[in-house]
Amino acid sequence: MSTLKVQNLSVYIEDKPILNDFSLEIPYGEVHAIMGPNGSGKSTLSKALAAHPNYDIRNGTAELDGHNLIDMEPDEISRAGLFLAFQYPIEVPGVTIANFIRAAIQARMEESKLFKAVDYYKKLYQKMDDLGIDRNFTARSLNDGFSGGEKKRCEILQMAMLDPKFCILDETDSGLDIDALRVVSAGVNSMRSSNRGFLVITHYQRLLDYIVPDKVHVMWEGKIVRSGDKDLASELESKGYDWIKEELAA
Amino acid sequence: MIKTNPIEVDREKGNFHYNTDYEFDAGIGLSEDVVRYISGVKKEDSWLQDFRLKALQTFEKKRLPTHWATNDLENIDFDVIRYYLSKGQMPSRTWEEVPDDVKSTFERLGIPEQERKFLAGVEAQFDSEAAYSRMKDDLTEKGVIFVGSTEGLKDHPEIFKKWFGKVIPTSDNKFSALNSAVFSGGSFIYVPPGVKLEQPLQAYFRINAENFGQFERTLIIADEGAEITYMEGCTAPKFETSTLHSAVVELVALRGAKIQYVTVQNWSNNVFNLVTKRAMAHEESEVRWIDCNIGSRLTMKYPGVILRGRKARGEVLSIALANDGQHQDTGAKMVHAADETTSNVIAKSVSIGEGRSTYRGLVQMPGHLKHCKNNTECDALLINSDSQTDTYPAITVQGEDHSVQHEASVSKVSAEQIFYMQQRGLSEGDAMSMCVNGFVNDLIREFPMEYSVELKRLIDLEMEGSVG
């Protein structure tokens, strides 16, 4: 069985420790949620696993399906099957959505294979319709001038098109109104399968009403301090994070 | 992460040369004798020899324009340059007749295929003179003339003499004077009234010899209501010493005519490329310069349009890529000289490594005119932290009725953009290429299709190795 397996990971930003001896294992087919207050290291985890150059991994291992992520370049990690839906998707002026996703798909293809444009557009339009994205968006520059909601839908569109083995959703719910949240969640749920894993990072239990997790973890000062089922999210929602802090202090 | 390694540019396509025997060689250095030699080889009329000799005096008097550009010009040693080299034959009309060494050169550069594919006519200049020149027969029947400068002035003086040296006077600048003294080769084109060329004419300029200066002279006249697209490509092998290319290109668009002039300059990066290009646009005519500067050590080139007829329209679309060791000093000049004239300038530059790109623009609208319009956009993209760009727009507008708009932007490809694109599976180099292509994309869409494909390929080549 394939897994995302993170063991004893320590991550620094400019010599400041953010993740500290962090461990987590997510088997394919499962959806895990990580919740935690601001600054607990949730986004650092996602950026570090994707090999963002500003995140300095000093200790530990991270494996995806047998690949050792620690020594890989960001694009190699992507092609190995890890997709990160960004909390703040980056604007890339002049590069259209259609061309960008096409290039990303071609980067995964064997050289001998022929890219079939007709099939590509058929699939692209289908996914755009599912996510309620206007078809005119194919010619728009990537994230350039998009609203918060449009950016998040565009992230899920890319995820659906690239068919990754493992998806990290970093605060995908932030900036979404309730209708957009439903559409985006439906997009994610339709991708749930026994050979794909998800890590959902969020502040709010609200998202987990739509994307129901198999497990919920609470992060605090760079570590997982509580794990449970989806009820843990509800408990956090009603009691707040202070409850965890008090328990940890006790 | 964007690294600042020096960049190895792949210009291998043009980087080769064959040893060639030249029948005519004006020797090394510049003097009255050299000018007389060139004029003699061409068996020119005395007015033209006088024109050249006078231009030589002007050249010697004129100072280098270093006060406003770059000190690099001072590194040109006019005494070691060879000003005229030719094999002495008239341009061949079939590829079979072209001498073998010259033919191999152009075949390697893909010229015959391009001609077959989409061109109405081709001229291929090897050092000082055209080695091959051919135009489709139906255009000859329509009265279109497509010849070299020597033939043009000798065989069709009634057409070309009137405008020769009139759009760009000898004394315009030191390099236009130099060209006027020693010019050879280039294209003289006349399109009769109402004749519209559906396919482009193309000239291909090739420097083959070391320490050689190429000084072609081009004059295109589109008579009333005529339309023409002309394209030029430029390459040279990489020699140890620097080489000079200094052309003068004059365009005349008579009433209602349309001229589109496309340049893809990919000189090797030891070529000084100092070119004067200007058009005269008469009433309701349109002139469009599409200017792409990728190669050379230093390019100084500001295609201009003198809008001298009512409702004339001028446009410059310019793309410059400055890599390590390169300075692209480019821009546009729009001189409004009649009512209701409009001009549009869109310039995009990309600076890579320690490359430097400069935009220099001139717009003039005097007070006695009415309803003139100019729009200028210049955008610069910086790739590395050592990359340089500067912008010098000079806009003089007098009077109440004009409309002028100037927009400029400088942006840098950010590490976050590259990371984002890499997270989707693109390599760092592909991500960078995509950002650069995205930056110039809306401009490239305006280009003739064949050139936009070629240009994208060249940009990808330039971007290779620009990242770690």
PDB file of N, CA and C in Angstrom, chain B residues 217-246:
ATOM      1  N   ARG B 217      22.315  48.680 -47.971  1.00  0.00           N
ATOM      2  CA  ARG B 217      21.496  49.882 -48.157  1.00  0.00           C
ATOM      3  C   ARG B 217      20.161  49.435 -48.713  1.00  0.00           C
ATOM      4  N   THR B 218      19.109  49.741 -48.020  1.00  0.00           N
ATOM      5  CA  THR B 218      17.805  49.288 -48.495  1.00  0.00           C
ATOM      6  C   THR B 218      16.876  50.482 -48.688  1.00  0.00           C
ATOM      7  N   LEU B 219      16.149  50.445 -49.792  1.00  0.00           N
ATOM      8  CA  LEU B 219      15.178  51.501 -50.095  1.00  0.00           C
ATOM      9  C   LEU B 219      13.927  50.828 -50.646  1.00  0.00           C
ATOM     10  N   ILE B 220      12.841  51.012 -49.952  1.00  0.00           N
ATOM     11  CA  ILE B 220      11.579  50.406 -50.398  1.00  0.00           C
ATOM     12  C   ILE B 220      10.583  51.515 -50.682  1.00  0.00           C
ATOM     13  N   ILE B 221      10.035  51.506 -51.888  1.00  0.00           N
ATOM     14  CA  ILE B 221       9.034  52.501 -52.253  1.00  0.00           C
ATOM     15  C   ILE B 221       7.733  51.777 -52.575  1.00  0.00           C
ATOM     16  N   ALA B 222       6.709  52.057 -51.788  1.00  0.00           N
ATOM     17  CA  ALA B 222       5.380  51.516 -52.085  1.00  0.00           C
ATOM     18  C   ALA B 222       4.580  52.656 -52.689  1.00  0.00           C
ATOM     19  N   ASP B 223       4.264  52.530 -53.959  1.00  0.00           N
ATOM     20  CA  ASP B 223       3.533  53.599 -54.644  1.00  0.00           C
ATOM     21  C   ASP B 223       2.083  53.614 -54.149  1.00  0.00           C
ATOM     22  N   GLU B 224       1.295  54.562 -54.655  1.00  0.00           N
ATOM     23  CA  GLU B 224      -0.043  54.789 -54.099  1.00  0.00           C
ATOM     24  C   GLU B 224      -0.865  53.500 -54.010  1.00  0.00           C
ATOM     25  N   GLY B 225      -1.371  53.225 -52.817  1.00  0.00           N
ATOM     26  CA  GLY B 225      -2.242  52.080 -52.613  1.00  0.00           C
ATOM     27  C   GLY B 225      -1.558  50.722 -52.664  1.00  0.00           C
ATOM     28  N   ALA B 226      -0.229  50.703 -52.775  1.00  0.00           N
ATOM     29  CA  ALA B 226       0.484  49.423 -52.844  1.00  0.00           C
ATOM     30  C   ALA B 226       0.679  48.852 -51.430  1.00  0.00           C
ATOM     31  N   GLU B 227       0.888  47.535 -51.354  1.00  0.00           N
ATOM     32  CA  GLU B 227       1.118  46.908 -50.052  1.00  0.00           C
ATOM     33  C   GLU B 227       2.254  45.910 -50.135  1.00  0.00           C
ATOM     34  N   ILE B 228       3.118  45.944 -49.153  1.00  0.00           N
ATOM     35  CA  ILE B 228       4.250  45.012 -49.147  1.00  0.00           C
ATOM     36  C   ILE B 228       4.674  44.674 -47.713  1.00  0.00           C
ATOM     37  N   THR B 229       5.029  43.403 -47.516  1.00  0.00           N
ATOM     38  CA  THR B 229       5.708  42.991 -46.287  1.00  0.00           C
ATOM     39  C   THR B 229       7.113  42.541 -46.665  1.00  0.00           C
ATOM     40  N   TYR B 230       8.083  43.079 -45.960  1.00  0.00           N
ATOM     41  CA  TYR B 230       9.477  42.753 -46.229  1.00  0.00           C
ATOM     42  C   TYR B 230      10.075  42.225 -44.936  1.00  0.00           C
ATOM     43  N   MET B 231      10.830  41.152 -45.033  1.00  0.00           N
ATOM     44  CA  MET B 231      11.414  40.587 -43.818  1.00  0.00           C
ATOM     45  C   MET B 231      12.909  40.421 -44.013  1.00  0.00           C
ATOM     46  N   GLU B 232      13.632  40.646 -42.947  1.00  0.00           N
ATOM     47  CA  GLU B 232      15.070  40.419 -43.040  1.00  0.00           C
ATOM     48  C   GLU B 232      15.533  39.601 -41.853  1.00  0.00           C
ATOM     49  N   GLY B 233      16.498  38.716 -42.117  1.00  0.00           N
ATOM     50  CA  GLY B 233      17.106  37.925 -41.062  1.00  0.00           C
ATOM     51  C   GLY B 233      18.602  38.138 -41.108  1.00  0.00           C
ATOM     52  N   CYS B 234      19.251  38.077 -39.963  1.00  0.00           N
ATOM     53  CA  CYS B 234      20.692  38.365 -39.912  1.00  0.00           C
ATOM     54  C   CYS B 234      21.416  37.352 -39.029  1.00  0.00           C
ATOM     55  N   THR B 235      22.510  36.777 -39.534  1.00  0.00           N
ATOM     56  CA  THR B 235      23.365  35.950 -38.677  1.00  0.00           C
ATOM     57  C   THR B 235      24.833  36.147 -39.045  1.00  0.00           C
ATOM     58  N   ALA B 236      25.679  35.740 -38.140  1.00  0.00           N
ATOM     59  CA  ALA B 236      27.122  35.754 -38.383  1.00  0.00           C
ATOM     60  C   ALA B 236      27.749  34.704 -37.489  1.00  0.00           C
ATOM     61  N   PRO B 237      28.905  34.136 -37.911  1.00  0.00           N
ATOM     62  CA  PRO B 237      29.606  33.218 -37.010  1.00  0.00           C
ATOM     63  C   PRO B 237      30.287  34.004 -35.890  1.00  0.00           C
ATOM     64  N   LYS B 238      30.660  33.280 -34.847  1.00  0.00           N
ATOM     65  CA  LYS B 238      31.333  33.913 -33.721  1.00  0.00           C
ATOM     66  C   LYS B 238      32.824  33.993 -34.009  1.00  0.00           C
ATOM     67  N   PHE B 239      33.352  35.162 -34.267  1.00  0.00           N
ATOM     68  CA  PHE B 239      34.797  35.317 -34.458  1.00  0.00           C
ATOM     69  C   PHE B 239      35.431  35.819 -33.174  1.00  0.00           C
ATOM     70  N   GLU B 240      36.762  35.792 -33.160  1.00  0.00           N
ATOM     71  CA  GLU B 240      37.481  36.288 -31.991  1.00  0.00           C
ATOM     72  C   GLU B 240      37.365  37.811 -31.873  1.00  0.00           C
ATOM     73  N   THR B 241      37.324  38.467 -33.018  1.00  0.00           N
ATOM     74  CA  THR B 241      37.293  39.928 -33.003  1.00  0.00           C
ATOM     75  C   THR B 241      35.911  40.419 -33.390  1.00  0.00           C
ATOM     76  N   SER B 242      35.672  41.678 -33.126  1.00  0.00           N
ATOM     77  CA  SER B 242      34.324  42.164 -33.354  1.00  0.00           C
ATOM     78  C   SER B 242      34.118  42.587 -34.813  1.00  0.00           C
ATOM     79  N   THR B 243      32.863  42.632 -35.152  1.00  0.00           N
ATOM     80  CA  THR B 243      32.441  42.843 -36.517  1.00  0.00           C
ATOM     81  C   THR B 243      31.430  43.974 -36.507  1.00  0.00           C
ATOM     82  N   LEU B 244      31.355  44.713 -37.613  1.00  0.00           N
ATOM     83  CA  LEU B 244      30.445  45.859 -37.662  1.00  0.00           C
ATOM     84  C   LEU B 244      29.359  45.645 -38.708  1.00  0.00           C
ATOM     85  N   HIS B 245      28.137  45.885 -38.308  1.00  0.00           N
ATOM     86  CA  HIS B 245      27.023  45.889 -39.261  1.00  0.00           C
ATOM     87  C   HIS B 245      26.349  47.247 -39.146  1.00  0.00           C
ATOM     88  N   SER B 246      26.335  47.979 -40.243  1.00  0.00           N
ATOM     89  CA  SER B 246      25.783  49.325 -40.171  1.00  0.00           C
ATOM     90  C   SER B 246      24.985  49.609 -41.435  1.00  0.00           C
TER      91      SER B 246
END
